[in-house]
mmCIF file of C-alpha atoms in Angstrom:
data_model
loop_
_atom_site.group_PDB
_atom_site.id
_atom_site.type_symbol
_atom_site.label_atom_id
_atom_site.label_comp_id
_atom_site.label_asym_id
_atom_site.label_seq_id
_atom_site.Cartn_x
_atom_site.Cartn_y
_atom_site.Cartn_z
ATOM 1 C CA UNK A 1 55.825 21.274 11.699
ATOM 2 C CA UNK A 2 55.404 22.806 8.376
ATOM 3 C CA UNK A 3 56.141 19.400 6.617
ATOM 4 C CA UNK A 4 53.895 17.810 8.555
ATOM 5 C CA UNK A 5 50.749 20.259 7.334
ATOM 6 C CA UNK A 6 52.023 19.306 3.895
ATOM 7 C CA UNK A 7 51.873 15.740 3.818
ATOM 8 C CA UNK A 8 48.528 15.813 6.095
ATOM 9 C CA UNK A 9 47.265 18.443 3.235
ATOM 10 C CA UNK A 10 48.253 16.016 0.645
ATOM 11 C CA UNK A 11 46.417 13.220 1.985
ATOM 12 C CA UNK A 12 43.594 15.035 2.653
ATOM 13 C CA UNK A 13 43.515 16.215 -1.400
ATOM 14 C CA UNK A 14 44.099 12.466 -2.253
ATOM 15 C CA UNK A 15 41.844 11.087 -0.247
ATOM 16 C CA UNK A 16 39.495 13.503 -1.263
ATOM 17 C CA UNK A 17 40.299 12.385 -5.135
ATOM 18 C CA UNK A 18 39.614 9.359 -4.312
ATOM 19 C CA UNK A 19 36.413 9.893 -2.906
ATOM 20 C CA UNK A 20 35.368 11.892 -5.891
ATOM 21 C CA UNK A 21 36.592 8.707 -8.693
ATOM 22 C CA UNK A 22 34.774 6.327 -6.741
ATOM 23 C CA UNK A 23 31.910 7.892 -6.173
ATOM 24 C CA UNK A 24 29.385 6.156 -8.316
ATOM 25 C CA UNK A 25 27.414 8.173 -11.222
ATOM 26 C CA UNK A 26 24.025 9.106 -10.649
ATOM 27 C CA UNK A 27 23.008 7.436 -13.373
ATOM 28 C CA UNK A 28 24.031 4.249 -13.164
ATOM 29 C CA UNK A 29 21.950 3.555 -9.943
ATOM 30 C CA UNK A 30 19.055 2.004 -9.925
ATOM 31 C CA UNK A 31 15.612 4.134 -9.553
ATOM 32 C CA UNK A 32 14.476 3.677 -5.707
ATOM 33 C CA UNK A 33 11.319 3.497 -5.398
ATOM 34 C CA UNK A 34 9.320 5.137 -2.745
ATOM 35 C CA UNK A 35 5.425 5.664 -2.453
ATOM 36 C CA UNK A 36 4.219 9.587 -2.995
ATOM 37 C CA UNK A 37 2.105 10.717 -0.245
ATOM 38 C CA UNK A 38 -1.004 12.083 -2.502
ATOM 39 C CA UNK A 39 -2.871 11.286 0.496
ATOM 40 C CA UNK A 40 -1.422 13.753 2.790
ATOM 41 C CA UNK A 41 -2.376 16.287 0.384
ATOM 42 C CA UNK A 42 -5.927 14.782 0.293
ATOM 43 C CA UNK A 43 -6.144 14.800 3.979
ATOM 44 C CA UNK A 44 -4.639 18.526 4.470
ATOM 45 C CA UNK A 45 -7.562 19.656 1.856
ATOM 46 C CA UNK A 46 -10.383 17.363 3.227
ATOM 47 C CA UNK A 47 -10.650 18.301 6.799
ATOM 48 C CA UNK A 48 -9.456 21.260 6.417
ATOM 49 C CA UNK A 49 -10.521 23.117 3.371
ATOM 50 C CA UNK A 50 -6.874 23.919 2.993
ATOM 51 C CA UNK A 51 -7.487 25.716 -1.362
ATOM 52 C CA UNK A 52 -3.362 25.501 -0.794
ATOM 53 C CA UNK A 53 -3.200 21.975 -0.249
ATOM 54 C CA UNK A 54 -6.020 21.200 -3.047
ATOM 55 C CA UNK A 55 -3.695 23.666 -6.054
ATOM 56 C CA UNK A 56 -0.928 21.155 -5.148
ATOM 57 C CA UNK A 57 -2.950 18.358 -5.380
ATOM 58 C CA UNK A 58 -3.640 19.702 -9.039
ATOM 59 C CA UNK A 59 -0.466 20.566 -9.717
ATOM 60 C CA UNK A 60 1.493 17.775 -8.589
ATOM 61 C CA UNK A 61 -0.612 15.175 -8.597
ATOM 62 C CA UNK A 62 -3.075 16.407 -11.956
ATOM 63 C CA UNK A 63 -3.554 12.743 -13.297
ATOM 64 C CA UNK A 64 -4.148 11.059 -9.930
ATOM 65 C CA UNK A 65 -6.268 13.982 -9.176
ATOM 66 C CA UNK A 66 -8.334 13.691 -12.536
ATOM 67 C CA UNK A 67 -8.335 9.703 -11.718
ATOM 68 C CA UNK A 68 -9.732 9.929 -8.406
ATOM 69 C CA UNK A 69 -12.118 12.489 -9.216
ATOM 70 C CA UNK A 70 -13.712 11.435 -12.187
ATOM 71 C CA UNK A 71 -12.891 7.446 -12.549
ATOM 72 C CA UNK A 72 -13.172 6.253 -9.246
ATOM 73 C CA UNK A 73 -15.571 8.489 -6.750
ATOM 74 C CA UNK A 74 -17.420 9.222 -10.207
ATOM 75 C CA UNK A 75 -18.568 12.822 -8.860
ATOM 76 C CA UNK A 76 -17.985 14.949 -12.315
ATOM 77 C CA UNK A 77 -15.310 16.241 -14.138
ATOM 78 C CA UNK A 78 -11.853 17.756 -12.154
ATOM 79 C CA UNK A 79 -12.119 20.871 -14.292
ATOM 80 C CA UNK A 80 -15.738 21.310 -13.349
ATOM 81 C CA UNK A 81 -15.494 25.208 -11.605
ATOM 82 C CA UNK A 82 -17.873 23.680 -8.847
ATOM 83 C CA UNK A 83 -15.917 20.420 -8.787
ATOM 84 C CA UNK A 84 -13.267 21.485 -5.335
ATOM 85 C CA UNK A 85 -16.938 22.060 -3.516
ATOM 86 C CA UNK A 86 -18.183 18.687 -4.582
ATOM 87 C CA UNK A 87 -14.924 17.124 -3.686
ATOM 88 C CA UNK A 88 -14.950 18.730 -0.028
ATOM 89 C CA UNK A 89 -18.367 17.466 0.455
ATOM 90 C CA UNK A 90 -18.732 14.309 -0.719
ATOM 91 C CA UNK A 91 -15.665 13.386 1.805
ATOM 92 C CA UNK A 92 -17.837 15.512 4.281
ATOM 93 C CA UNK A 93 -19.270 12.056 5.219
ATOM 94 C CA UNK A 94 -18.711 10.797 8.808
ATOM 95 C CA UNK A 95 -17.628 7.525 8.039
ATOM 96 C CA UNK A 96 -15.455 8.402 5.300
ATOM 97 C CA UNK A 97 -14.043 11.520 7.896
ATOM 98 C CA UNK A 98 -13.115 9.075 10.675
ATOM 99 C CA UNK A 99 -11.293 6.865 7.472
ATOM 100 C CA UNK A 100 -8.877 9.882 6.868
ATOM 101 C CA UNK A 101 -8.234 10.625 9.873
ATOM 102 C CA UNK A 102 -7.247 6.780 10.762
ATOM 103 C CA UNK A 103 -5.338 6.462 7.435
ATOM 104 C CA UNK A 104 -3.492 9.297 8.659
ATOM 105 C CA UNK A 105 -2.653 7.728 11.654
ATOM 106 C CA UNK A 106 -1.516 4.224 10.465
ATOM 107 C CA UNK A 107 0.174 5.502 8.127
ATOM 108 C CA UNK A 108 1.785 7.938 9.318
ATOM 109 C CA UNK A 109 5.234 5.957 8.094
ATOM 110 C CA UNK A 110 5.349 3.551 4.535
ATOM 111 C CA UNK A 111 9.210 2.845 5.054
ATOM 112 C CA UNK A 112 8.185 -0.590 5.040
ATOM 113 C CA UNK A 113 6.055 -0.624 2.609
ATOM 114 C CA UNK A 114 8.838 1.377 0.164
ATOM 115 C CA UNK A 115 11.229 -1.656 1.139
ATOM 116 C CA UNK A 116 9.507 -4.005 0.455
ATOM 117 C CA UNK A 117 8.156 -2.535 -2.918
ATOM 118 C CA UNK A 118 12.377 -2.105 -3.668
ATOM 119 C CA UNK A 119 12.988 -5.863 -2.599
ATOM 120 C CA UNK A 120 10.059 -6.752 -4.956
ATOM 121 C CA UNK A 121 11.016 -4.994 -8.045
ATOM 122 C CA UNK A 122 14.520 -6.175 -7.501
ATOM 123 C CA UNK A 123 14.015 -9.885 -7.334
ATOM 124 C CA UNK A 124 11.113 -9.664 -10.128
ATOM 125 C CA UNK A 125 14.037 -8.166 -12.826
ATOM 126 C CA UNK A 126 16.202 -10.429 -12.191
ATOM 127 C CA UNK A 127 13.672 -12.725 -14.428
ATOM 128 C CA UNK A 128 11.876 -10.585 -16.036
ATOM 129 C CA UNK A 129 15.077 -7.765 -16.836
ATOM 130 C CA UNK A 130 12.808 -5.522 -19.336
ATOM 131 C CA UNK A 131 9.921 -5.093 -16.915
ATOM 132 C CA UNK A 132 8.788 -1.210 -16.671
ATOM 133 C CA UNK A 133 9.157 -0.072 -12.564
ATOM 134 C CA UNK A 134 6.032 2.305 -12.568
ATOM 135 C CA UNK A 135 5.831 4.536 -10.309
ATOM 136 C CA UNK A 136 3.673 4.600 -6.785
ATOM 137 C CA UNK A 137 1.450 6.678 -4.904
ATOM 138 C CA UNK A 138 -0.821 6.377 -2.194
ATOM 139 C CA UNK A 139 -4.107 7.931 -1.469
ATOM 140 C CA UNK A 140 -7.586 7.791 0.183
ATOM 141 C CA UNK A 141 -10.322 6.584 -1.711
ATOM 142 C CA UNK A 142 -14.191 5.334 -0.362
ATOM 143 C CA UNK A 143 -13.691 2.292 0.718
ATOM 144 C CA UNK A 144 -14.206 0.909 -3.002
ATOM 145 C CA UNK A 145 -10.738 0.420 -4.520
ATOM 146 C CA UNK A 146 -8.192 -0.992 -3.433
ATOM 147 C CA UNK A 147 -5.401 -1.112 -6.449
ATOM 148 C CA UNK A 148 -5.415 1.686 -9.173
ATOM 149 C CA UNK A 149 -3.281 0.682 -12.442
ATOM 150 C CA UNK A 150 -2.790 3.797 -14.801
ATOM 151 C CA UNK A 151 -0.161 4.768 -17.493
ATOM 152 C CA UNK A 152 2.903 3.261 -15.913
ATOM 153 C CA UNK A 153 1.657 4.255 -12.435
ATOM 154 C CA UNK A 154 0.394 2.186 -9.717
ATOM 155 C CA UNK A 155 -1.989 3.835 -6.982
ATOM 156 C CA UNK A 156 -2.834 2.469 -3.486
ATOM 157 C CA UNK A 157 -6.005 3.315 -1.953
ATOM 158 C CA UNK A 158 -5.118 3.048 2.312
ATOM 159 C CA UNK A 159 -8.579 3.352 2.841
ATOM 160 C CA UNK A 160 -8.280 -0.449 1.720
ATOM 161 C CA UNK A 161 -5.580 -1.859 3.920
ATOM 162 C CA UNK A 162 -6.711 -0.861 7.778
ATOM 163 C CA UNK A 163 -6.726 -4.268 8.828
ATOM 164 C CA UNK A 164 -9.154 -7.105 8.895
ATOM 165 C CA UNK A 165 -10.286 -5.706 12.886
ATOM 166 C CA UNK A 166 -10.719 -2.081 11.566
ATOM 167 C CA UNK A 167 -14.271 -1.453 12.814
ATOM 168 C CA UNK A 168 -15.584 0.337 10.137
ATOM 169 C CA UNK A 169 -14.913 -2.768 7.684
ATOM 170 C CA UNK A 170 -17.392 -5.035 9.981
ATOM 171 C CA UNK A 171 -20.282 -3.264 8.447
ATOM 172 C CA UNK A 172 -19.136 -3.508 5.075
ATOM 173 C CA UNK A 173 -17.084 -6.630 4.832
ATOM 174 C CA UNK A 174 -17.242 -10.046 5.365
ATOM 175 C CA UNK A 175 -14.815 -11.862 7.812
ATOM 176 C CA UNK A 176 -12.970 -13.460 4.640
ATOM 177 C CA UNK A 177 -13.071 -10.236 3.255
ATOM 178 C CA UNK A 178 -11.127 -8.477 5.731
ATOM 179 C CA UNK A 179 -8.551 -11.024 5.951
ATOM 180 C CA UNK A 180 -6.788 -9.449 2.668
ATOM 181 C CA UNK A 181 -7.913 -6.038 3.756
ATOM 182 C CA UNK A 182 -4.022 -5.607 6.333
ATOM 183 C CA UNK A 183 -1.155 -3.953 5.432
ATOM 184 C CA UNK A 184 0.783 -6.572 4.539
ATOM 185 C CA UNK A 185 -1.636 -6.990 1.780
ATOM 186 C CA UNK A 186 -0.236 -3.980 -0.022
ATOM 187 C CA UNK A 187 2.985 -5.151 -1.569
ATOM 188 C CA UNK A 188 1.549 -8.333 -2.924
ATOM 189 C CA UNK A 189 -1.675 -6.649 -4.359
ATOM 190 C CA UNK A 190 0.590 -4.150 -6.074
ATOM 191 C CA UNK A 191 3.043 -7.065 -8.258
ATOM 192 C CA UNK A 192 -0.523 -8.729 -8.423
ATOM 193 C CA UNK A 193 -2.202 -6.194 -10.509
ATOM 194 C CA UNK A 194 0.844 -4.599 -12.246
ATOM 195 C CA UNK A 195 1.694 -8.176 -13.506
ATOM 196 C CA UNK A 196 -1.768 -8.338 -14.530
ATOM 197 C CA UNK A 197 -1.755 -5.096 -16.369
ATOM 198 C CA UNK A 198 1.084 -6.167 -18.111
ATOM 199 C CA UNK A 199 0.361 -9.693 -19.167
ATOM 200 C CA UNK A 200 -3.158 -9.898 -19.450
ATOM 201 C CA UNK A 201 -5.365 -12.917 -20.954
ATOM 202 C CA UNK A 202 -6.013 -12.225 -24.485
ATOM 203 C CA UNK A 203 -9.436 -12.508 -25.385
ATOM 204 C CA UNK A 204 -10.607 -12.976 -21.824
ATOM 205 C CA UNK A 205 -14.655 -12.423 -21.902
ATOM 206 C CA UNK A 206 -14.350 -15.803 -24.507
ATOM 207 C CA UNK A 207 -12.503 -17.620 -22.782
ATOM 208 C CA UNK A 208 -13.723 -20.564 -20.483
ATOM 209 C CA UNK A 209 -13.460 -19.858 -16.785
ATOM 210 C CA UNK A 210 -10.657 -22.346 -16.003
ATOM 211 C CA UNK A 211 -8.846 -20.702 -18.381
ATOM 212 C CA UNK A 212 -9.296 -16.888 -16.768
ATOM 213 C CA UNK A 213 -9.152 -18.395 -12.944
ATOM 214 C CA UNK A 214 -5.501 -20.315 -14.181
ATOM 215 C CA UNK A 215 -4.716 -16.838 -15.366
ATOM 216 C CA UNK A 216 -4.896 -14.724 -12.362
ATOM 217 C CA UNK A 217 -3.319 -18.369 -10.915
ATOM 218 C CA UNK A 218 -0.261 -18.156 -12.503
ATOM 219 C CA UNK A 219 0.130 -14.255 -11.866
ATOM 220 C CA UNK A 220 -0.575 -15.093 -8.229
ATOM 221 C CA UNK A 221 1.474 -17.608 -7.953
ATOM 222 C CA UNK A 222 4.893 -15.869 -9.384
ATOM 223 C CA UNK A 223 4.173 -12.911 -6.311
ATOM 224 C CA UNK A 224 4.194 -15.680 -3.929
ATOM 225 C CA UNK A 225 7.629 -17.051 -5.255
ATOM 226 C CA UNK A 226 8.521 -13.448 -5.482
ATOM 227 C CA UNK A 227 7.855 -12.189 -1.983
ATOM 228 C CA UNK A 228 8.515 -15.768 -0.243
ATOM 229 C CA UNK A 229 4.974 -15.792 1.356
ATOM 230 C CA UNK A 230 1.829 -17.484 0.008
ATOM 231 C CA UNK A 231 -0.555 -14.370 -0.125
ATOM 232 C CA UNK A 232 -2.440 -16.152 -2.289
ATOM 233 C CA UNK A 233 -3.728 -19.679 -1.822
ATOM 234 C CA UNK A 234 -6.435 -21.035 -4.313
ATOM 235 C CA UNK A 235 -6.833 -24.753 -6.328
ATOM 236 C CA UNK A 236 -5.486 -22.796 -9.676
ATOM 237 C CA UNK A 237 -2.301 -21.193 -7.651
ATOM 238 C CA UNK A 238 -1.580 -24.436 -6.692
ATOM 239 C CA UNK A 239 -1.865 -25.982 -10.467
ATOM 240 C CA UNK A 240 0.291 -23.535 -11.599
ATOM 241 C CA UNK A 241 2.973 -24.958 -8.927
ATOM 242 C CA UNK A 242 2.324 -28.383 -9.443
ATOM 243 C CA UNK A 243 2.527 -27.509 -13.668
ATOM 244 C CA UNK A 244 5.864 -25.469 -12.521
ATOM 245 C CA UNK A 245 7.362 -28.411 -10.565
ATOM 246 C CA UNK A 246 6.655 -31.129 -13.326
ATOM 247 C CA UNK A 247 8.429 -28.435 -15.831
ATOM 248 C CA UNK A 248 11.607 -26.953 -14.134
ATOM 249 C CA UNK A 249 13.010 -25.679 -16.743
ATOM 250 C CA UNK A 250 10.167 -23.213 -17.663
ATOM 251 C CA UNK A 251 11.291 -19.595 -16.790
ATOM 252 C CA UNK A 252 8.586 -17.352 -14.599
ATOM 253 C CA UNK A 253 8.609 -15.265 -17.762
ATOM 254 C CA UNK A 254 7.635 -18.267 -20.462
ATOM 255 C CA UNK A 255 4.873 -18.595 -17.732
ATOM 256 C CA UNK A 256 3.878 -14.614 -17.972
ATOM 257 C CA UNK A 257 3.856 -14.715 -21.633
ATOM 258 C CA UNK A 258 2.153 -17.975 -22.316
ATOM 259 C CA UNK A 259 -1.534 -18.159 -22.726
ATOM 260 C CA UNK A 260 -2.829 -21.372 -23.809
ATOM 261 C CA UNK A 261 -3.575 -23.149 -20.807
ATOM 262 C CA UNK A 262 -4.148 -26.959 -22.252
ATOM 263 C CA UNK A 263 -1.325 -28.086 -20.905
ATOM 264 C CA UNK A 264 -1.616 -27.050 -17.557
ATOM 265 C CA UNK A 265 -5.560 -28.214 -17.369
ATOM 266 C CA UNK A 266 -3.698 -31.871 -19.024
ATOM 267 C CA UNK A 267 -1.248 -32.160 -16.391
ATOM 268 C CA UNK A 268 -2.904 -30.898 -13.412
ATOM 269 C CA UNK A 269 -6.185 -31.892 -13.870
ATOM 270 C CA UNK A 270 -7.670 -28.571 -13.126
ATOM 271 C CA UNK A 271 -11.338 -27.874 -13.470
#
């Protein structure tokens, strides 16, 4: 009996030293990503009044706090002493009350959405290997925004993404408005506008408009290759696939990088 604790001991301390060697190192995986919930702190402090939930809000969250305050609800300055009042109450609104509240509810789970971001980022590096992953949070804006870009960070106003039936968007948007306005909108809209952050158009405001509407083309048309759906279907998405077909051996990031647009507007025709 006592040789038999022995060797079950021993394979217990080898298998266990095993375990440990083939464990992988922290730092050799890959960054997850995952979406920060901002906008549970924005709710908690909203219809509330919760001063707890608000000092995290500032603490965690300072530059998406600073960003939402003062860039995109334009309602002062975040270290304004009378700015937390004037945040409470402009969100005070009805409409925009009822918003949180429903945000709250549909998305009360982004597992998807943090999946899908993952799958994203994962196929995009396999062409594009040096692309930045920036970091993501979500949060409740006023029915204005629907894609923040900032310093390496990407924000996603929910407010935005309620679907195209959401009844408050029938007073505000138009039926082919709303379309885009679903949550299977997000993922696309976020590669959309990152990629756009990253590669702009040089010059833009001088350029001719073919030239700017091929350029949001070709970024549109590399998420649809990316996430296997076409999100985006316009005349210049579709010249940038019929350029991409006539020149397979183009890599998506010669496309990114590249832009002169003659010979695209030569072979497709465009207008």
């Amino acid at each position: 009996m006592r040789k038999y604790i022995l060797i079950v001991i021993s394979i217990i301390l080898l298998c266990s030293g095993c375990e440990y060697k083939l464990r992988p190192n922290d730092d050799d995986m890959p960054q997850r990503i995952e979406v920060k919930r901002y906008d549970r702190l924005q709710s908690q402090y909203l219809t509330t009044g919760d001063f707890a939930a608000l000092q995290q809000m500032n603490t965690e969250f300072p530059i998406e706090t600073r960003t939402l305050i003062e860039d995109i609800l334009h309602i002062g300055e975040v270290n304004d002493p009378e700015i937390s009042r004037t945040f409470l109450k402009y969100y005070q609104d009805s409409t925009l009350q009822v918003l949180i509240s429903d945000v709250e509810a549909e998305y009360a789970n982004m597992d998807d959405i943090n999946v899908s971001l993952n799958d994203a980022f994962d196929k995009l590096k396999t062409y594009i290997p040096d692309l930045t992953v920036p970091g993501f949070y979500a949060q409740i804006g006023d029915l204005e925004h629907s894609i923040i870009i900032g310093d390496g960070v990407v924000g996603i106003s929910l407010d935005k993404y309620m679907g195209e039936n959401y009844s408050i968007y029938r007073k505000y948007y138009s039926q082919s408005q709303r379309e885009s306005m679903t949550r299977s909108y997000i993922v696309p809209d976020c590669l959309c506008f990152y990629l756009l952050s990253v590669y702009p158009l040089d010059n833009f405001e001088n350029r001719p408009q073919v030239e700017r509407d091929l350029h949001f083309g070709k970024i549109m048309w590399v998420v649809n290759m990316i996430t296997g759906n076409k999100m985006y279907t316009t005349k210049y998405v579709d010249s940038i696939n019929t350029y991409m077909l006539k020149n397979s051996t183009k890599t998506i990031l010669q496309l990114l990088v590249n832009n002169e647009y003659n010979d695209i507007i030569k072979e497709t025709g465009i207008q």
